[in-house]
PDB file of C-alpha atoms and ligand atoms in Angstrom:
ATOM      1  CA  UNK O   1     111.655 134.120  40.261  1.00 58.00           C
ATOM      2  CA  UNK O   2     108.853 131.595  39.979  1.00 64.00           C
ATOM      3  CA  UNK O   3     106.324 131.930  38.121  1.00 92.00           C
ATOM      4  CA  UNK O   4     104.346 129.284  38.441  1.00 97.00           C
ATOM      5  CA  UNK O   5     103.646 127.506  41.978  1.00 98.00           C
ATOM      6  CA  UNK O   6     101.686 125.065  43.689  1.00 98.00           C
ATOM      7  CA  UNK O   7     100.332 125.012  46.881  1.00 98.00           C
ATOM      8  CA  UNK O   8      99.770 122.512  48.751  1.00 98.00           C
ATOM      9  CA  UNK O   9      97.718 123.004  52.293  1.00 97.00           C
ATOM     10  CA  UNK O  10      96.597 119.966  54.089  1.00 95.00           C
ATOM     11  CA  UNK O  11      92.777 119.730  55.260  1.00 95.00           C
ATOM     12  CA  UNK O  12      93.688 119.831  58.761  1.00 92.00           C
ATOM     13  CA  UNK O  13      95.176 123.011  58.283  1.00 92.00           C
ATOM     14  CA  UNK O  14      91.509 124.928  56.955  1.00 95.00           C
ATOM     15  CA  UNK O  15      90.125 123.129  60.436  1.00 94.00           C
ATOM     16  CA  UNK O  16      91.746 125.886  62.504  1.00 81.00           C
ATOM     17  CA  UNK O  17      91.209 125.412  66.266  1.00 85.00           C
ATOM     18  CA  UNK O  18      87.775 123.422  65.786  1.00 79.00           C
ATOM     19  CA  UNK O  19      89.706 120.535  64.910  1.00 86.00           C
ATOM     20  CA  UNK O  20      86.920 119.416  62.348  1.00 93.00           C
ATOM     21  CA  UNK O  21      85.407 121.231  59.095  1.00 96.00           C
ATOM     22  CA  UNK O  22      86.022 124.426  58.028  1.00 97.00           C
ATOM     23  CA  UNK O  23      87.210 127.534  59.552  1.00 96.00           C
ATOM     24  CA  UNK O  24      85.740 130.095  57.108  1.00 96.00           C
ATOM     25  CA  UNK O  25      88.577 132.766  59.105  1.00 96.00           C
ATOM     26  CA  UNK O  26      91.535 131.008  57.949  1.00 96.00           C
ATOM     27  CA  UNK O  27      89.941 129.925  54.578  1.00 97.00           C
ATOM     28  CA  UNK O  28      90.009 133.977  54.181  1.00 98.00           C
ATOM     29  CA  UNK O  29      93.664 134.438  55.328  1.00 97.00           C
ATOM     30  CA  UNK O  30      95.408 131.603  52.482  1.00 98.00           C
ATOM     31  CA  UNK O  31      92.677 134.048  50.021  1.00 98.00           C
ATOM     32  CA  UNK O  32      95.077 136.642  51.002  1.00 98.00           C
ATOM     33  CA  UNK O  33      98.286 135.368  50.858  1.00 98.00           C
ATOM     34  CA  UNK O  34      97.632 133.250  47.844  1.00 98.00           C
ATOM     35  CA  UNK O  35      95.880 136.934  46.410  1.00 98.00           C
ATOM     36  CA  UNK O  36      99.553 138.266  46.929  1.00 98.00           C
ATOM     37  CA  UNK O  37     101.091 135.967  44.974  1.00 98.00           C
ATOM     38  CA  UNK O  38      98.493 136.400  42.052  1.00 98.00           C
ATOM     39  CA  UNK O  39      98.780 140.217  42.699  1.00 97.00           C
ATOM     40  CA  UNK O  40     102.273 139.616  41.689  1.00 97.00           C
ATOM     41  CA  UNK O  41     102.093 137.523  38.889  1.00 96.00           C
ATOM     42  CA  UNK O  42     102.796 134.586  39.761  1.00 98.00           C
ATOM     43  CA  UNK O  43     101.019 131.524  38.151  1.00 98.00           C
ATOM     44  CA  UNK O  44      99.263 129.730  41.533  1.00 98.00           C
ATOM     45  CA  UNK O  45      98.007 126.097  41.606  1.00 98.00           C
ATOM     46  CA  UNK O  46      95.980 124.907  44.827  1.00 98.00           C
ATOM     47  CA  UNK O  47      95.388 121.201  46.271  1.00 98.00           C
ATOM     48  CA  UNK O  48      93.876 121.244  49.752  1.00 97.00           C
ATOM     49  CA  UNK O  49      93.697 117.686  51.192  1.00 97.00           C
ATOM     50  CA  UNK O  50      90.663 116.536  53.081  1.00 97.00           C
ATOM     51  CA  UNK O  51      92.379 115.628  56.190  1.00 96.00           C
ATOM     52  CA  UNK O  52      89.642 117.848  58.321  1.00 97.00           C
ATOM     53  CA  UNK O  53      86.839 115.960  57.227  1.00 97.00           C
ATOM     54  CA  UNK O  54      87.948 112.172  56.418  1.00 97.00           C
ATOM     55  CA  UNK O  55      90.778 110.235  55.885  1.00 97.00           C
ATOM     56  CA  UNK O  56      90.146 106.959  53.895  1.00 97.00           C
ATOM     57  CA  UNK O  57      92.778 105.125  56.668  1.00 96.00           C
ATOM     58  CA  UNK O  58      90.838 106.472  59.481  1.00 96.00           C
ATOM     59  CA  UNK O  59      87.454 105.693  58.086  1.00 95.00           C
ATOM     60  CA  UNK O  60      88.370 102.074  57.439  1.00 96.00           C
ATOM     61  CA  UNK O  61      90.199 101.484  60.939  1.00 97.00           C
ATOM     62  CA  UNK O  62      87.668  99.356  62.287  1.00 97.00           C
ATOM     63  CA  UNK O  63      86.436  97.599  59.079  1.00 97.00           C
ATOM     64  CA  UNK O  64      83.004  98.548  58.970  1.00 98.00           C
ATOM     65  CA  UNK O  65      84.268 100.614  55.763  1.00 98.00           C
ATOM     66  CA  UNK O  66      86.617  99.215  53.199  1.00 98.00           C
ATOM     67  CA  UNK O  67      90.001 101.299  52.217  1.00 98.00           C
ATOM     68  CA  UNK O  68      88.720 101.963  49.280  1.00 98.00           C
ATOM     69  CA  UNK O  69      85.437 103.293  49.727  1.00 98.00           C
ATOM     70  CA  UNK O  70      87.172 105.044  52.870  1.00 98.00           C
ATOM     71  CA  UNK O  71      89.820 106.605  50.564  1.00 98.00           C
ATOM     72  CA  UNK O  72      86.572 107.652  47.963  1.00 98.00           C
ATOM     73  CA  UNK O  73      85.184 109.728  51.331  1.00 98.00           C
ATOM     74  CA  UNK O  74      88.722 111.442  51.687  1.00 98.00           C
ATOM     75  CA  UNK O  75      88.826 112.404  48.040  1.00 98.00           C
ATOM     76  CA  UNK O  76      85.621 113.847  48.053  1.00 98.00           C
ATOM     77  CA  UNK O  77      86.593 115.868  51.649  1.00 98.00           C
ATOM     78  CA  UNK O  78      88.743 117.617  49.526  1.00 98.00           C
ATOM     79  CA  UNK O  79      86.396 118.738  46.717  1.00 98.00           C
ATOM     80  CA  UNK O  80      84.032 119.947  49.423  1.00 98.00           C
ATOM     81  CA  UNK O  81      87.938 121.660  50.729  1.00 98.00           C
ATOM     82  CA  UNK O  82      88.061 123.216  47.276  1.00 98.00           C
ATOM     83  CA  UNK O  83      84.851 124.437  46.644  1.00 98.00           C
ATOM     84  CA  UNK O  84      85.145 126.725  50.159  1.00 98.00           C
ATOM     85  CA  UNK O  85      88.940 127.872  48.813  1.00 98.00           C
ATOM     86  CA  UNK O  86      86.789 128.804  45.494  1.00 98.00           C
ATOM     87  CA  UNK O  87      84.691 130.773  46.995  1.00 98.00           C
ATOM     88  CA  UNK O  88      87.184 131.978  49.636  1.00 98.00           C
ATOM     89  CA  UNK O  89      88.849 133.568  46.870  1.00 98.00           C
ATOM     90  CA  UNK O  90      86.421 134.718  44.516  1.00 98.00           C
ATOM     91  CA  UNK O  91      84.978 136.951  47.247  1.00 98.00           C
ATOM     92  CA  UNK O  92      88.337 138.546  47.434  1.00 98.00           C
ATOM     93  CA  UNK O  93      87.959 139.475  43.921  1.00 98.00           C
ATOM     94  CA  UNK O  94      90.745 136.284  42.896  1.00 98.00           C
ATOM     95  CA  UNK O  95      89.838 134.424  39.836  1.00 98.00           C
ATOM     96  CA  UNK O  96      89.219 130.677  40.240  1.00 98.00           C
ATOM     97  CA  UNK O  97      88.547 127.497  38.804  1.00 98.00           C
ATOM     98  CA  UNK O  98      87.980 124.060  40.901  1.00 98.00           C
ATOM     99  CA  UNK O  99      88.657 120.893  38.854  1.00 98.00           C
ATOM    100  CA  UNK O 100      88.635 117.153  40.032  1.00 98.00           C
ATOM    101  CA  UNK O 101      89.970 114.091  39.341  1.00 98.00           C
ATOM    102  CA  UNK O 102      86.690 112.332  39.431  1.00 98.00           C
ATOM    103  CA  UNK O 103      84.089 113.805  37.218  1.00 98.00           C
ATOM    104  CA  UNK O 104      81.610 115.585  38.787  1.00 98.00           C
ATOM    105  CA  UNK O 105      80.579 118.380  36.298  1.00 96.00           C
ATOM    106  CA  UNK O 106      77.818 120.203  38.015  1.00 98.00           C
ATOM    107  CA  UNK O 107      80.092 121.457  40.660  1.00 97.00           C
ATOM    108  CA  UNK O 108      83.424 121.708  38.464  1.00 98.00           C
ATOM    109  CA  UNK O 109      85.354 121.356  35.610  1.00 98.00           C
ATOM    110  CA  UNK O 110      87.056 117.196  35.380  1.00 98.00           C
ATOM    111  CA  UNK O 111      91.143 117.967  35.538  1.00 98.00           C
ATOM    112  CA  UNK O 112      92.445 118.615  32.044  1.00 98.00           C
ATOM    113  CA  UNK O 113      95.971 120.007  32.016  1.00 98.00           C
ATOM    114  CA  UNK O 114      95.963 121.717  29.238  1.00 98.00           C
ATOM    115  CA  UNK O 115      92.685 123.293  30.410  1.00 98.00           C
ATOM    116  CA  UNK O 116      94.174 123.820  33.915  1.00 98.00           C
ATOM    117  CA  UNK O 117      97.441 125.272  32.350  1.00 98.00           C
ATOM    118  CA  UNK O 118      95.608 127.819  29.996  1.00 98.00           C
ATOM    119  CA  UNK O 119      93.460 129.160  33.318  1.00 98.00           C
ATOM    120  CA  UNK O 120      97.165 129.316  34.855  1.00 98.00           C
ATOM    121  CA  UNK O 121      98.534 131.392  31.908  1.00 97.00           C
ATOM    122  CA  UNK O 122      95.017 133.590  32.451  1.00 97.00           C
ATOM    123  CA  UNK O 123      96.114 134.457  35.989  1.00 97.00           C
ATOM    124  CA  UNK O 124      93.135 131.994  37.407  1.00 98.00           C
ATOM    125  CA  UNK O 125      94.355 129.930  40.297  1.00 98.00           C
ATOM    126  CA  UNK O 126      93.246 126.437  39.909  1.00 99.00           C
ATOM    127  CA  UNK O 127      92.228 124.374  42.498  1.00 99.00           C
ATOM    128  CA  UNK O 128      93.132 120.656  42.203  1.00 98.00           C
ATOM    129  CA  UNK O 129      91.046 118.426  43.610  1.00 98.00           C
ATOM    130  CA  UNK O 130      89.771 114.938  44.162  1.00 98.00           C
ATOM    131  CA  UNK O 131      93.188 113.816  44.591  1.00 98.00           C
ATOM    132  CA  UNK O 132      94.582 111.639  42.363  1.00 98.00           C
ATOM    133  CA  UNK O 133      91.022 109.704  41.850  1.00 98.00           C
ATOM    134  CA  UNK O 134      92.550 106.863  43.049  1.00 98.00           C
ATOM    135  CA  UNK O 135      92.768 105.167  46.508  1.00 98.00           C
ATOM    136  CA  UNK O 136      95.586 104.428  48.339  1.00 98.00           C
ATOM    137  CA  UNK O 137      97.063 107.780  47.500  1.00 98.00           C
ATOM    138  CA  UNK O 138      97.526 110.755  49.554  1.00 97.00           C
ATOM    139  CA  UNK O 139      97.000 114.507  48.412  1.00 98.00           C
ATOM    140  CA  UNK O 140     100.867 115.048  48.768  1.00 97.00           C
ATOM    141  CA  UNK O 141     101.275 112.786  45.980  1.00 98.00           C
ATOM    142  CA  UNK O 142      98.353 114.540  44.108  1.00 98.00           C
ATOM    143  CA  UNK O 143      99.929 117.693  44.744  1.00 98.00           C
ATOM    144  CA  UNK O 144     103.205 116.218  43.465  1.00 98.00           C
ATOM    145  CA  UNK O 145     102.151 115.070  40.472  1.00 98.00           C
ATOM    146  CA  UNK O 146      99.966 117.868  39.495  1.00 98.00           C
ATOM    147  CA  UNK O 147     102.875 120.300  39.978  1.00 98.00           C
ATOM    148  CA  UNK O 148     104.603 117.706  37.935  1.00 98.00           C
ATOM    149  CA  UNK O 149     101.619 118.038  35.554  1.00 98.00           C
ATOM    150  CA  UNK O 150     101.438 122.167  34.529  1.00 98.00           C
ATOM    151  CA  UNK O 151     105.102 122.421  35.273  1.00 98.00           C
ATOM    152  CA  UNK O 152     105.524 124.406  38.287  1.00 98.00           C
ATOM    153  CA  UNK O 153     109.140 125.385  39.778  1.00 96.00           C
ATOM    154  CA  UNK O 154     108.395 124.307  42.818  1.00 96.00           C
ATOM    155  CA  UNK O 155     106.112 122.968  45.317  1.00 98.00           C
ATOM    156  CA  UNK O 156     105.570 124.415  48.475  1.00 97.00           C
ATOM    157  CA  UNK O 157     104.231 122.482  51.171  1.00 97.00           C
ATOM    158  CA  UNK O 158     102.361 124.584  53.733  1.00 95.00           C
ATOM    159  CA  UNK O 159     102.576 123.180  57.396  1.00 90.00           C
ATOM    160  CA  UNK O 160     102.273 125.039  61.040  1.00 85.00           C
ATOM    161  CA  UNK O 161     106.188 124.800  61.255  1.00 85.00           C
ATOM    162  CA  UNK O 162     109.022 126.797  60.052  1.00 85.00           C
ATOM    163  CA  UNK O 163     110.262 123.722  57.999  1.00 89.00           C
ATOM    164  CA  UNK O 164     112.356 120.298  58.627  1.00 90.00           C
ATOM    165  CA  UNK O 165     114.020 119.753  62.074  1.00 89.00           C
ATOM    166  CA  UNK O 166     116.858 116.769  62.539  1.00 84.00           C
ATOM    167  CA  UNK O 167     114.424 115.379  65.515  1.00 82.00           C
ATOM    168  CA  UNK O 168     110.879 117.044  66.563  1.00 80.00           C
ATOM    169  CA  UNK O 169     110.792 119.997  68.006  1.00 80.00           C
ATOM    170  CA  UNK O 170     108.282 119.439  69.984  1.00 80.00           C
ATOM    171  CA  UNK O 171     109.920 116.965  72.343  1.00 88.00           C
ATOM    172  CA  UNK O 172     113.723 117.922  71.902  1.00 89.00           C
ATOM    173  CA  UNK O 173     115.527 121.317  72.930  1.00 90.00           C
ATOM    174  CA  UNK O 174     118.307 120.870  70.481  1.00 91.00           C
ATOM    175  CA  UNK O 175     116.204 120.215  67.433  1.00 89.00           C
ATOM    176  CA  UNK O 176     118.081 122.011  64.693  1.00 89.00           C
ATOM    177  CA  UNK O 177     115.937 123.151  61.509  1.00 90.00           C
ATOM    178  CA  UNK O 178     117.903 121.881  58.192  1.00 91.00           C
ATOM    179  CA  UNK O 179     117.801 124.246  55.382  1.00 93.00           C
ATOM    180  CA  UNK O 180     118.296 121.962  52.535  1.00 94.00           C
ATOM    181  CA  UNK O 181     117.709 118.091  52.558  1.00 93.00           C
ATOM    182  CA  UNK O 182     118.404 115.753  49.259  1.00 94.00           C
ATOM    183  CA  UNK O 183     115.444 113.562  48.390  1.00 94.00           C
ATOM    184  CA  UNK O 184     117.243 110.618  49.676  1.00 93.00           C
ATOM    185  CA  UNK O 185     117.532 111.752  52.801  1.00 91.00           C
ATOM    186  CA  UNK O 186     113.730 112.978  53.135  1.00 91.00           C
ATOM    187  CA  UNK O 187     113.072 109.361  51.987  1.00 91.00           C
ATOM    188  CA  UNK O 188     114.669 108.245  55.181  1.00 85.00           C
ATOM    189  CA  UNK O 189     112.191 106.888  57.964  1.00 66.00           C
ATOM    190  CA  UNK O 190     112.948 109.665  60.618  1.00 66.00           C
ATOM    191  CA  UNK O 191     112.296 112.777  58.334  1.00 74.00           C
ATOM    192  CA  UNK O 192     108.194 112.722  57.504  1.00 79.00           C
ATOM    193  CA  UNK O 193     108.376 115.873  55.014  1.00 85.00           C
ATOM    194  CA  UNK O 194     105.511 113.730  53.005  1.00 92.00           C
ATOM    195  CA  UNK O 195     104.791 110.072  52.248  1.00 92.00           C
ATOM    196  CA  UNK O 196     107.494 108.058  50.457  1.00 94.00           C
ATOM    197  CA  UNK O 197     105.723 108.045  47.030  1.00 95.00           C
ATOM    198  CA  UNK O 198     105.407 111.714  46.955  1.00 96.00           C
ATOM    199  CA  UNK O 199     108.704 112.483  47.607  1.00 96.00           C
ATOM    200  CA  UNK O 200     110.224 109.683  44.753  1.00 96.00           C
ATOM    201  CA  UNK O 201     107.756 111.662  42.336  1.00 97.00           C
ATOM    202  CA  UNK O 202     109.568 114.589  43.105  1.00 97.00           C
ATOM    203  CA  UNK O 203     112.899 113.336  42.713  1.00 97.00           C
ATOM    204  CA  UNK O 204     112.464 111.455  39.192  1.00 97.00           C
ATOM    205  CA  UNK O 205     110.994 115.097  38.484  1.00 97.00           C
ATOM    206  CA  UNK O 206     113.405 117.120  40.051  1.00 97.00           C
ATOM    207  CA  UNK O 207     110.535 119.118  41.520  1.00 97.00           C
ATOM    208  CA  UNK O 208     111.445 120.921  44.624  1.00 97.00           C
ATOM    209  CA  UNK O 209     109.736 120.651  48.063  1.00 97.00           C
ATOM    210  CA  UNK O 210     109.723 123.894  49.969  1.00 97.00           C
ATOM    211  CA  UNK O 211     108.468 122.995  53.224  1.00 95.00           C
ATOM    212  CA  UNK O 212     107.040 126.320  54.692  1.00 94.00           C
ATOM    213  CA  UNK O 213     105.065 127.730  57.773  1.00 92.00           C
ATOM    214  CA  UNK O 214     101.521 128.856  56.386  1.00 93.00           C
ATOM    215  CA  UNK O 215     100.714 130.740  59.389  1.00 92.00           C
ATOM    216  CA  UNK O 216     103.834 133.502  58.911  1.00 93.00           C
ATOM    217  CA  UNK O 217     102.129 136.591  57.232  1.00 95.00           C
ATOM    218  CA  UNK O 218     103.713 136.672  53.505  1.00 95.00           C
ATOM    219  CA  UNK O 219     105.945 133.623  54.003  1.00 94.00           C
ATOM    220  CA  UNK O 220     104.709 132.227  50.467  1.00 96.00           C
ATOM    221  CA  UNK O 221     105.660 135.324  48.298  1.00 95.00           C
ATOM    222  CA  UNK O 222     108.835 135.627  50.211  1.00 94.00           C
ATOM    223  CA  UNK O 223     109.548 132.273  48.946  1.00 94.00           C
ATOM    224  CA  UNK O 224     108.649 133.298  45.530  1.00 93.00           C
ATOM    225  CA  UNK O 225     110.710 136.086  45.689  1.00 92.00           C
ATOM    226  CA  UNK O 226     113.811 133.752  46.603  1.00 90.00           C
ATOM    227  CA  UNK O 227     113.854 134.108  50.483  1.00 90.00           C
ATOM    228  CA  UNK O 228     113.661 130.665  51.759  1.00 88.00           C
ATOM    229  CA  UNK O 229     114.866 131.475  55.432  1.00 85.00           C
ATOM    230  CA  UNK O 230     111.595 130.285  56.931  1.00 87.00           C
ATOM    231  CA  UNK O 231     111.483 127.096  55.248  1.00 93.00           C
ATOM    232  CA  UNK O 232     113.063 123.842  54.407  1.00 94.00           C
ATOM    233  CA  UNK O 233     113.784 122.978  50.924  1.00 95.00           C
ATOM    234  CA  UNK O 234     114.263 119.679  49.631  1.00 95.00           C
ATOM    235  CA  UNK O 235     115.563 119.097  46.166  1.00 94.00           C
TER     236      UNK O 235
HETATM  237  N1  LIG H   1      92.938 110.246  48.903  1.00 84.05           N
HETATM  238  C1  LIG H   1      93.007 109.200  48.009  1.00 84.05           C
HETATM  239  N2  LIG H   1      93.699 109.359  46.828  1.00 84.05           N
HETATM  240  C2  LIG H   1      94.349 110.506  46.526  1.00 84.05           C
HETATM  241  C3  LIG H   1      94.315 111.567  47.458  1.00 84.05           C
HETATM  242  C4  LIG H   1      93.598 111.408  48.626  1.00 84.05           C
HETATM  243  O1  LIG H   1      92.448 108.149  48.234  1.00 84.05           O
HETATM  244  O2  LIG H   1      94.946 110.605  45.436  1.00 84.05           O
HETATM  245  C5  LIG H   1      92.110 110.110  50.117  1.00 84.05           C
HETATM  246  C6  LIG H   1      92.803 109.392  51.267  1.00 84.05           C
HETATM  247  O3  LIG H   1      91.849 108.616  51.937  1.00 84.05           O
HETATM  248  C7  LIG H   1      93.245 110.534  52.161  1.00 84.05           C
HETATM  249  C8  LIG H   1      92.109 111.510  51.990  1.00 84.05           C
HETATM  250  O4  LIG H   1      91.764 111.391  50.614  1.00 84.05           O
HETATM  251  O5  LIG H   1      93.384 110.153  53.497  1.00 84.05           O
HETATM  252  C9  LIG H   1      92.405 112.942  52.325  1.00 84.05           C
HETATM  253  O6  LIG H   1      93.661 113.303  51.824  1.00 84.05           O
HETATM  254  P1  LIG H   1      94.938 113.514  52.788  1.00 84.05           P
HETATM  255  O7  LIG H   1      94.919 112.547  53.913  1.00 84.05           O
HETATM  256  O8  LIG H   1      96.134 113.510  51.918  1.00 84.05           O
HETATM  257  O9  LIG H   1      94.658 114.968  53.337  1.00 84.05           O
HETATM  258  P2  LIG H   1      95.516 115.884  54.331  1.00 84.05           P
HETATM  259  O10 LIG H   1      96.274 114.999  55.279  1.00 84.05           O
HETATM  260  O11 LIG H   1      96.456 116.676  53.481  1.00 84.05           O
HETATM  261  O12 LIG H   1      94.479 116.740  54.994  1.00 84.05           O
END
């Protein structure tokens, strides 16, 4: 069993059909299914990305904006990401705690990982966010390396599909979903399971990826529980 996960859900994902902000609906449904996990002790870490409210690349496309202050707005999407999934699950009755990467102490406690591991060990889920605090990163690196960080088993990457296909689904019939992929291969151009530095992260920490559809009702303690039929894992 493991006992200690992270999470990681991508901003787009809290957007729901609006496309842009926050959908306080699904913000309630991950509450739930991240409640279930917590309901059966397992140790739950959180990093949302910001992806619904600004990405630095997409912010500096035109130049007005420089990557790096571009990259500042995407890290700070995410804390406003995390302070909704705070709340989200605190009015479920889940215990909490946002931190950051970049200090901001009225609204939450700065990243310590001893601090973040203790809440873990308390049953609190802790939300990671701010990223790294650095540009030029993404949150799948964050998530990565904060998993990396308090030690979790594995690292499940919540998408809207069932897992890794040999060529997308989306435009070919015969798209085959692969069950296990080595690290190498999800380094390869034509598998996007997350950006190249993420992945190498994982491998030199033998971290595993479980690439999972969020939207399947108990999907995420399934996986906990060892059932990883509706996902991809790479390790
Ligand atoms: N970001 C960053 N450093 C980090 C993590 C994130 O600069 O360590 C910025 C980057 O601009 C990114 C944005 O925050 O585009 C939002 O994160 P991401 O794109 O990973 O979110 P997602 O696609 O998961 O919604």
């Amino acid at each position: 069993m493991n006992k200690r996960v992270l999470v990681k859900f991508s901003g787009e994902a809290l957007a729901g059909e609006n496309g842009y902000g926050i959908d306080t609906k699904i913000l309630e449904y991950i509450a739930h299914e991240i409640k279930e996990l917590v309901d059966n002790n397992v140790e739950v870490g959180i990093v949302i990305g910001g992806g619904n409210i600004v990405r630095g690349v997409t912010a500096a496309a035109d130049g007005v904006i420089k990557r790096t202050s571009g990259d500042y707005m995407g890290m700070l999407a995410t804390v406003v990401n995390g302070i909704a999934m705070q709340e989200a699950l605190e009015h479920i009755g889940v215990s909490a705690r946002l931190q950051t990467a970049i200090k901001m102490e009225q609204i939450a406690e700065p990243y310590i990982v001893r601090r973040a591991k203790r809440h873990l060990e308390k049953g609190r889920v802790v939300i990671f966010s701010a990223g790294t605090g650095n540009p030029f990163f993404t949150t799948d690196t964050a998530a990565t390396l904060r998993a990396s960080e308090v030690e979790a088993t594995i690292l499940i990457k919540a998408t809207k599909v069932d897992g890794v296909y040999d060529k997308d689904p989306a435009k070919f019939e015969d798209a085959v979903k692969l069950d296990t992929i080595s690290y190498d291969e999800a380094l390869k151009d034509h598998i996007k399971v997350m950006d190249d530095t993420a992945i190498a992260l994982a491998k030199d920490n033998g971290l595993p990826i479980v690439v999972a559809n969020m939207n399947k009702k108990g999907n995420l303690l399934n996986i906990i529980n060892g059932d990883y039929s509706q996902c991809s894992v790479v390790k």
